[in-house]
PDB file of C-alpha atoms in Angstrom:
ATOM      1  CA  UNK A   1     -14.822 -55.810 -32.548  1.00  0.00           C
ATOM      2  CA  UNK A   2     -12.758 -53.148 -34.286  1.00  0.00           C
ATOM      3  CA  UNK A   3     -12.360 -52.911 -38.034  1.00  0.00           C
ATOM      4  CA  UNK A   4      -8.665 -53.690 -37.609  1.00  0.00           C
ATOM      5  CA  UNK A   5      -9.433 -56.863 -35.657  1.00  0.00           C
ATOM      6  CA  UNK A   6     -11.855 -57.912 -38.392  1.00  0.00           C
ATOM      7  CA  UNK A   7      -9.210 -57.204 -41.055  1.00  0.00           C
ATOM      8  CA  UNK A   8      -6.545 -59.190 -39.186  1.00  0.00           C
ATOM      9  CA  UNK A   9      -8.863 -62.156 -38.701  1.00  0.00           C
ATOM     10  CA  UNK A  10      -9.751 -62.062 -42.404  1.00  0.00           C
ATOM     11  CA  UNK A  11      -6.040 -62.082 -43.318  1.00  0.00           C
ATOM     12  CA  UNK A  12      -5.548 -65.088 -41.027  1.00  0.00           C
ATOM     13  CA  UNK A  13      -8.498 -66.856 -42.614  1.00  0.00           C
ATOM     14  CA  UNK A  14      -6.918 -66.251 -46.049  1.00  0.00           C
ATOM     15  CA  UNK A  15      -3.692 -67.962 -44.959  1.00  0.00           C
ATOM     16  CA  UNK A  16      -1.567 -65.365 -43.199  1.00  0.00           C
ATOM     17  CA  UNK A  17       0.169 -66.574 -40.084  1.00  0.00           C
ATOM     18  CA  UNK A  18      -0.524 -64.791 -36.788  1.00  0.00           C
ATOM     19  CA  UNK A  19       2.433 -62.393 -37.096  1.00  0.00           C
ATOM     20  CA  UNK A  20       1.517 -61.487 -40.668  1.00  0.00           C
ATOM     21  CA  UNK A  21      -2.136 -60.956 -39.783  1.00  0.00           C
ATOM     22  CA  UNK A  22      -1.263 -58.460 -37.045  1.00  0.00           C
ATOM     23  CA  UNK A  23       1.638 -56.649 -38.730  1.00  0.00           C
ATOM     24  CA  UNK A  24      -0.050 -56.353 -42.138  1.00  0.00           C
ATOM     25  CA  UNK A  25      -3.120 -54.812 -40.510  1.00  0.00           C
ATOM     26  CA  UNK A  26      -1.111 -51.693 -39.627  1.00  0.00           C
ATOM     27  CA  UNK A  27       0.796 -51.201 -42.899  1.00  0.00           C
ATOM     28  CA  UNK A  28      -1.286 -48.258 -44.054  1.00  0.00           C
ATOM     29  CA  UNK A  29      -0.441 -46.160 -40.964  1.00  0.00           C
ATOM     30  CA  UNK A  30       3.273 -46.499 -41.678  1.00  0.00           C
ATOM     31  CA  UNK A  31       3.313 -46.421 -45.462  1.00  0.00           C
ATOM     32  CA  UNK A  32       4.590 -49.992 -45.603  1.00  0.00           C
ATOM     33  CA  UNK A  33       3.703 -52.176 -48.564  1.00  0.00           C
ATOM     34  CA  UNK A  34       1.535 -55.042 -47.303  1.00  0.00           C
ATOM     35  CA  UNK A  35       3.284 -57.599 -49.536  1.00  0.00           C
ATOM     36  CA  UNK A  36       6.653 -56.512 -48.137  1.00  0.00           C
ATOM     37  CA  UNK A  37       5.393 -56.796 -44.554  1.00  0.00           C
ATOM     38  CA  UNK A  38       3.924 -60.200 -45.403  1.00  0.00           C
ATOM     39  CA  UNK A  39       7.418 -61.319 -46.435  1.00  0.00           C
ATOM     40  CA  UNK A  40       9.102 -59.747 -43.385  1.00  0.00           C
ATOM     41  CA  UNK A  41       6.675 -61.314 -40.900  1.00  0.00           C
ATOM     42  CA  UNK A  42       6.561 -64.787 -42.469  1.00  0.00           C
ATOM     43  CA  UNK A  43       9.258 -66.290 -40.244  1.00  0.00           C
ATOM     44  CA  UNK A  44       7.560 -65.120 -37.058  1.00  0.00           C
ATOM     45  CA  UNK A  45       4.419 -67.252 -37.262  1.00  0.00           C
ATOM     46  CA  UNK A  46       3.948 -70.357 -35.112  1.00  0.00           C
ATOM     47  CA  UNK A  47       6.156 -68.788 -32.460  1.00  0.00           C
ATOM     48  CA  UNK A  48       9.010 -68.279 -34.953  1.00  0.00           C
ATOM     49  CA  UNK A  49       8.330 -71.767 -36.249  1.00  0.00           C
ATOM     50  CA  UNK A  50       9.288 -73.347 -32.921  1.00  0.00           C
ATOM     51  CA  UNK A  51       6.248 -72.405 -30.817  1.00  0.00           C
ATOM     52  CA  UNK A  52       8.065 -69.833 -28.685  1.00  0.00           C
ATOM     53  CA  UNK A  53       6.885 -66.168 -28.537  1.00  0.00           C
ATOM     54  CA  UNK A  54       3.335 -65.949 -29.909  1.00  0.00           C
ATOM     55  CA  UNK A  55       3.392 -64.840 -33.544  1.00  0.00           C
ATOM     56  CA  UNK A  56       0.602 -62.327 -32.987  1.00  0.00           C
ATOM     57  CA  UNK A  57       2.775 -60.642 -30.355  1.00  0.00           C
ATOM     58  CA  UNK A  58       5.728 -60.665 -32.735  1.00  0.00           C
ATOM     59  CA  UNK A  59       3.521 -58.793 -35.209  1.00  0.00           C
ATOM     60  CA  UNK A  60       2.579 -56.342 -32.465  1.00  0.00           C
ATOM     61  CA  UNK A  61       6.275 -55.849 -31.606  1.00  0.00           C
ATOM     62  CA  UNK A  62       7.009 -55.076 -35.266  1.00  0.00           C
ATOM     63  CA  UNK A  63       4.385 -52.340 -35.265  1.00  0.00           C
ATOM     64  CA  UNK A  64       5.603 -50.859 -31.975  1.00  0.00           C
ATOM     65  CA  UNK A  65       9.131 -50.849 -33.383  1.00  0.00           C
ATOM     66  CA  UNK A  66       7.954 -49.161 -36.574  1.00  0.00           C
ATOM     67  CA  UNK A  67       6.287 -46.470 -34.508  1.00  0.00           C
ATOM     68  CA  UNK A  68       8.961 -45.912 -31.877  1.00  0.00           C
ATOM     69  CA  UNK A  69      12.270 -46.330 -33.719  1.00  0.00           C
ATOM     70  CA  UNK A  70      14.207 -43.343 -35.023  1.00  0.00           C
ATOM     71  CA  UNK A  71      14.928 -45.374 -38.133  1.00  0.00           C
ATOM     72  CA  UNK A  72      18.721 -45.552 -38.293  1.00  0.00           C
ATOM     73  CA  UNK A  73      21.815 -45.556 -36.071  1.00  0.00           C
ATOM     74  CA  UNK A  74      22.774 -42.175 -37.513  1.00  0.00           C
ATOM     75  CA  UNK A  75      19.556 -40.648 -36.177  1.00  0.00           C
ATOM     76  CA  UNK A  76      20.210 -42.028 -32.734  1.00  0.00           C
ATOM     77  CA  UNK A  77      19.855 -45.483 -31.302  1.00  0.00           C
ATOM     78  CA  UNK A  78      18.377 -44.128 -28.098  1.00  0.00           C
ATOM     79  CA  UNK A  79      14.969 -45.577 -28.894  1.00  0.00           C
ATOM     80  CA  UNK A  80      15.967 -49.229 -28.613  1.00  0.00           C
ATOM     81  CA  UNK A  81      15.602 -49.503 -24.836  1.00  0.00           C
ATOM     82  CA  UNK A  82      12.364 -47.528 -24.908  1.00  0.00           C
ATOM     83  CA  UNK A  83      10.981 -49.792 -27.633  1.00  0.00           C
ATOM     84  CA  UNK A  84      11.860 -52.881 -25.597  1.00  0.00           C
ATOM     85  CA  UNK A  85      10.185 -51.356 -22.531  1.00  0.00           C
ATOM     86  CA  UNK A  86       6.981 -50.670 -24.462  1.00  0.00           C
ATOM     87  CA  UNK A  87       6.938 -54.168 -25.933  1.00  0.00           C
ATOM     88  CA  UNK A  88       7.464 -55.715 -22.466  1.00  0.00           C
ATOM     89  CA  UNK A  89       4.530 -53.686 -21.134  1.00  0.00           C
ATOM     90  CA  UNK A  90       2.125 -54.803 -23.848  1.00  0.00           C
ATOM     91  CA  UNK A  91       3.311 -58.429 -23.803  1.00  0.00           C
ATOM     92  CA  UNK A  92       2.770 -58.450 -20.024  1.00  0.00           C
ATOM     93  CA  UNK A  93      -0.775 -57.192 -20.542  1.00  0.00           C
ATOM     94  CA  UNK A  94      -1.389 -59.981 -23.067  1.00  0.00           C
ATOM     95  CA  UNK A  95       0.000 -62.548 -20.605  1.00  0.00           C
ATOM     96  CA  UNK A  96      -2.160 -61.174 -17.800  1.00  0.00           C
ATOM     97  CA  UNK A  97      -5.247 -61.758 -19.919  1.00  0.00           C
ATOM     98  CA  UNK A  98      -4.300 -65.080 -21.523  1.00  0.00           C
ATOM     99  CA  UNK A  99      -1.965 -66.800 -19.051  1.00  0.00           C
ATOM    100  CA  UNK A 100       1.092 -66.929 -21.296  1.00  0.00           C
ATOM    101  CA  UNK A 101       2.824 -65.387 -24.287  1.00  0.00           C
ATOM    102  CA  UNK A 102       4.451 -68.647 -25.402  1.00  0.00           C
ATOM    103  CA  UNK A 103       2.773 -70.232 -28.426  1.00  0.00           C
ATOM    104  CA  UNK A 104       2.968 -73.863 -27.272  1.00  0.00           C
ATOM    105  CA  UNK A 105       1.539 -72.925 -23.854  1.00  0.00           C
ATOM    106  CA  UNK A 106      -1.269 -70.891 -25.432  1.00  0.00           C
ATOM    107  CA  UNK A 107      -2.091 -73.862 -27.673  1.00  0.00           C
ATOM    108  CA  UNK A 108      -1.880 -76.386 -24.809  1.00  0.00           C
ATOM    109  CA  UNK A 109       0.681 -78.588 -26.583  1.00  0.00           C
ATOM    110  CA  UNK A 110       1.987 -80.146 -23.364  1.00  0.00           C
ATOM    111  CA  UNK A 111      -1.072 -79.780 -21.129  1.00  0.00           C
ATOM    112  CA  UNK A 112      -3.900 -80.419 -23.585  1.00  0.00           C
ATOM    113  CA  UNK A 113      -5.559 -77.242 -22.277  1.00  0.00           C
ATOM    114  CA  UNK A 114      -5.801 -74.452 -24.852  1.00  0.00           C
ATOM    115  CA  UNK A 115      -5.400 -71.090 -23.129  1.00  0.00           C
ATOM    116  CA  UNK A 116      -6.137 -68.971 -26.199  1.00  0.00           C
ATOM    117  CA  UNK A 117      -6.977 -69.721 -29.831  1.00  0.00           C
ATOM    118  CA  UNK A 118      -4.938 -68.197 -32.646  1.00  0.00           C
ATOM    119  CA  UNK A 119      -7.920 -66.047 -33.596  1.00  0.00           C
ATOM    120  CA  UNK A 120      -8.184 -64.677 -30.052  1.00  0.00           C
ATOM    121  CA  UNK A 121      -4.418 -64.124 -29.847  1.00  0.00           C
ATOM    122  CA  UNK A 122      -4.629 -62.106 -33.073  1.00  0.00           C
ATOM    123  CA  UNK A 123      -7.625 -60.119 -31.844  1.00  0.00           C
ATOM    124  CA  UNK A 124      -5.942 -59.380 -28.511  1.00  0.00           C
ATOM    125  CA  UNK A 125      -2.650 -58.377 -30.156  1.00  0.00           C
ATOM    126  CA  UNK A 126      -4.440 -56.050 -32.594  1.00  0.00           C
ATOM    127  CA  UNK A 127      -6.446 -54.462 -29.771  1.00  0.00           C
ATOM    128  CA  UNK A 128      -3.282 -53.943 -27.714  1.00  0.00           C
ATOM    129  CA  UNK A 129      -1.518 -52.459 -30.744  1.00  0.00           C
ATOM    130  CA  UNK A 130      -4.435 -50.098 -31.351  1.00  0.00           C
ATOM    131  CA  UNK A 131      -4.312 -49.086 -27.699  1.00  0.00           C
ATOM    132  CA  UNK A 132      -0.558 -48.490 -27.882  1.00  0.00           C
ATOM    133  CA  UNK A 133      -0.940 -46.303 -30.980  1.00  0.00           C
ATOM    134  CA  UNK A 134      -3.790 -44.379 -29.397  1.00  0.00           C
ATOM    135  CA  UNK A 135      -1.814 -43.676 -26.213  1.00  0.00           C
ATOM    136  CA  UNK A 136       1.592 -42.892 -27.702  1.00  0.00           C
TER     137      UNK A 136
END
């Protein structure tokens, strides 16, 4: 288990939602204040509060966007499509491993069969984010 996975799981244990746990784990690399990222990511936990896209993957998408975006329309918006492509690739890899990327499906809300715990979703999202950053 990587140090980043351990850090993310500790944040989750302290009360961060899944998106916060993943996104806040990568603040240092981007010079982002962890409290600010905590606030930004708050609405993305529990599948954006409605059990849709897994919050851990939303946190991963935030980090990929931070890395890939040019930062403003004036600097060129040409990165948007590329960012979406990268996010689709890593979400697909998560789905391949866990069977879904939808929070309620991962938690087995309708089936009673949990596909992946929040802790494992966080660990997988952090590992995929680390892999993305390593291979960029």
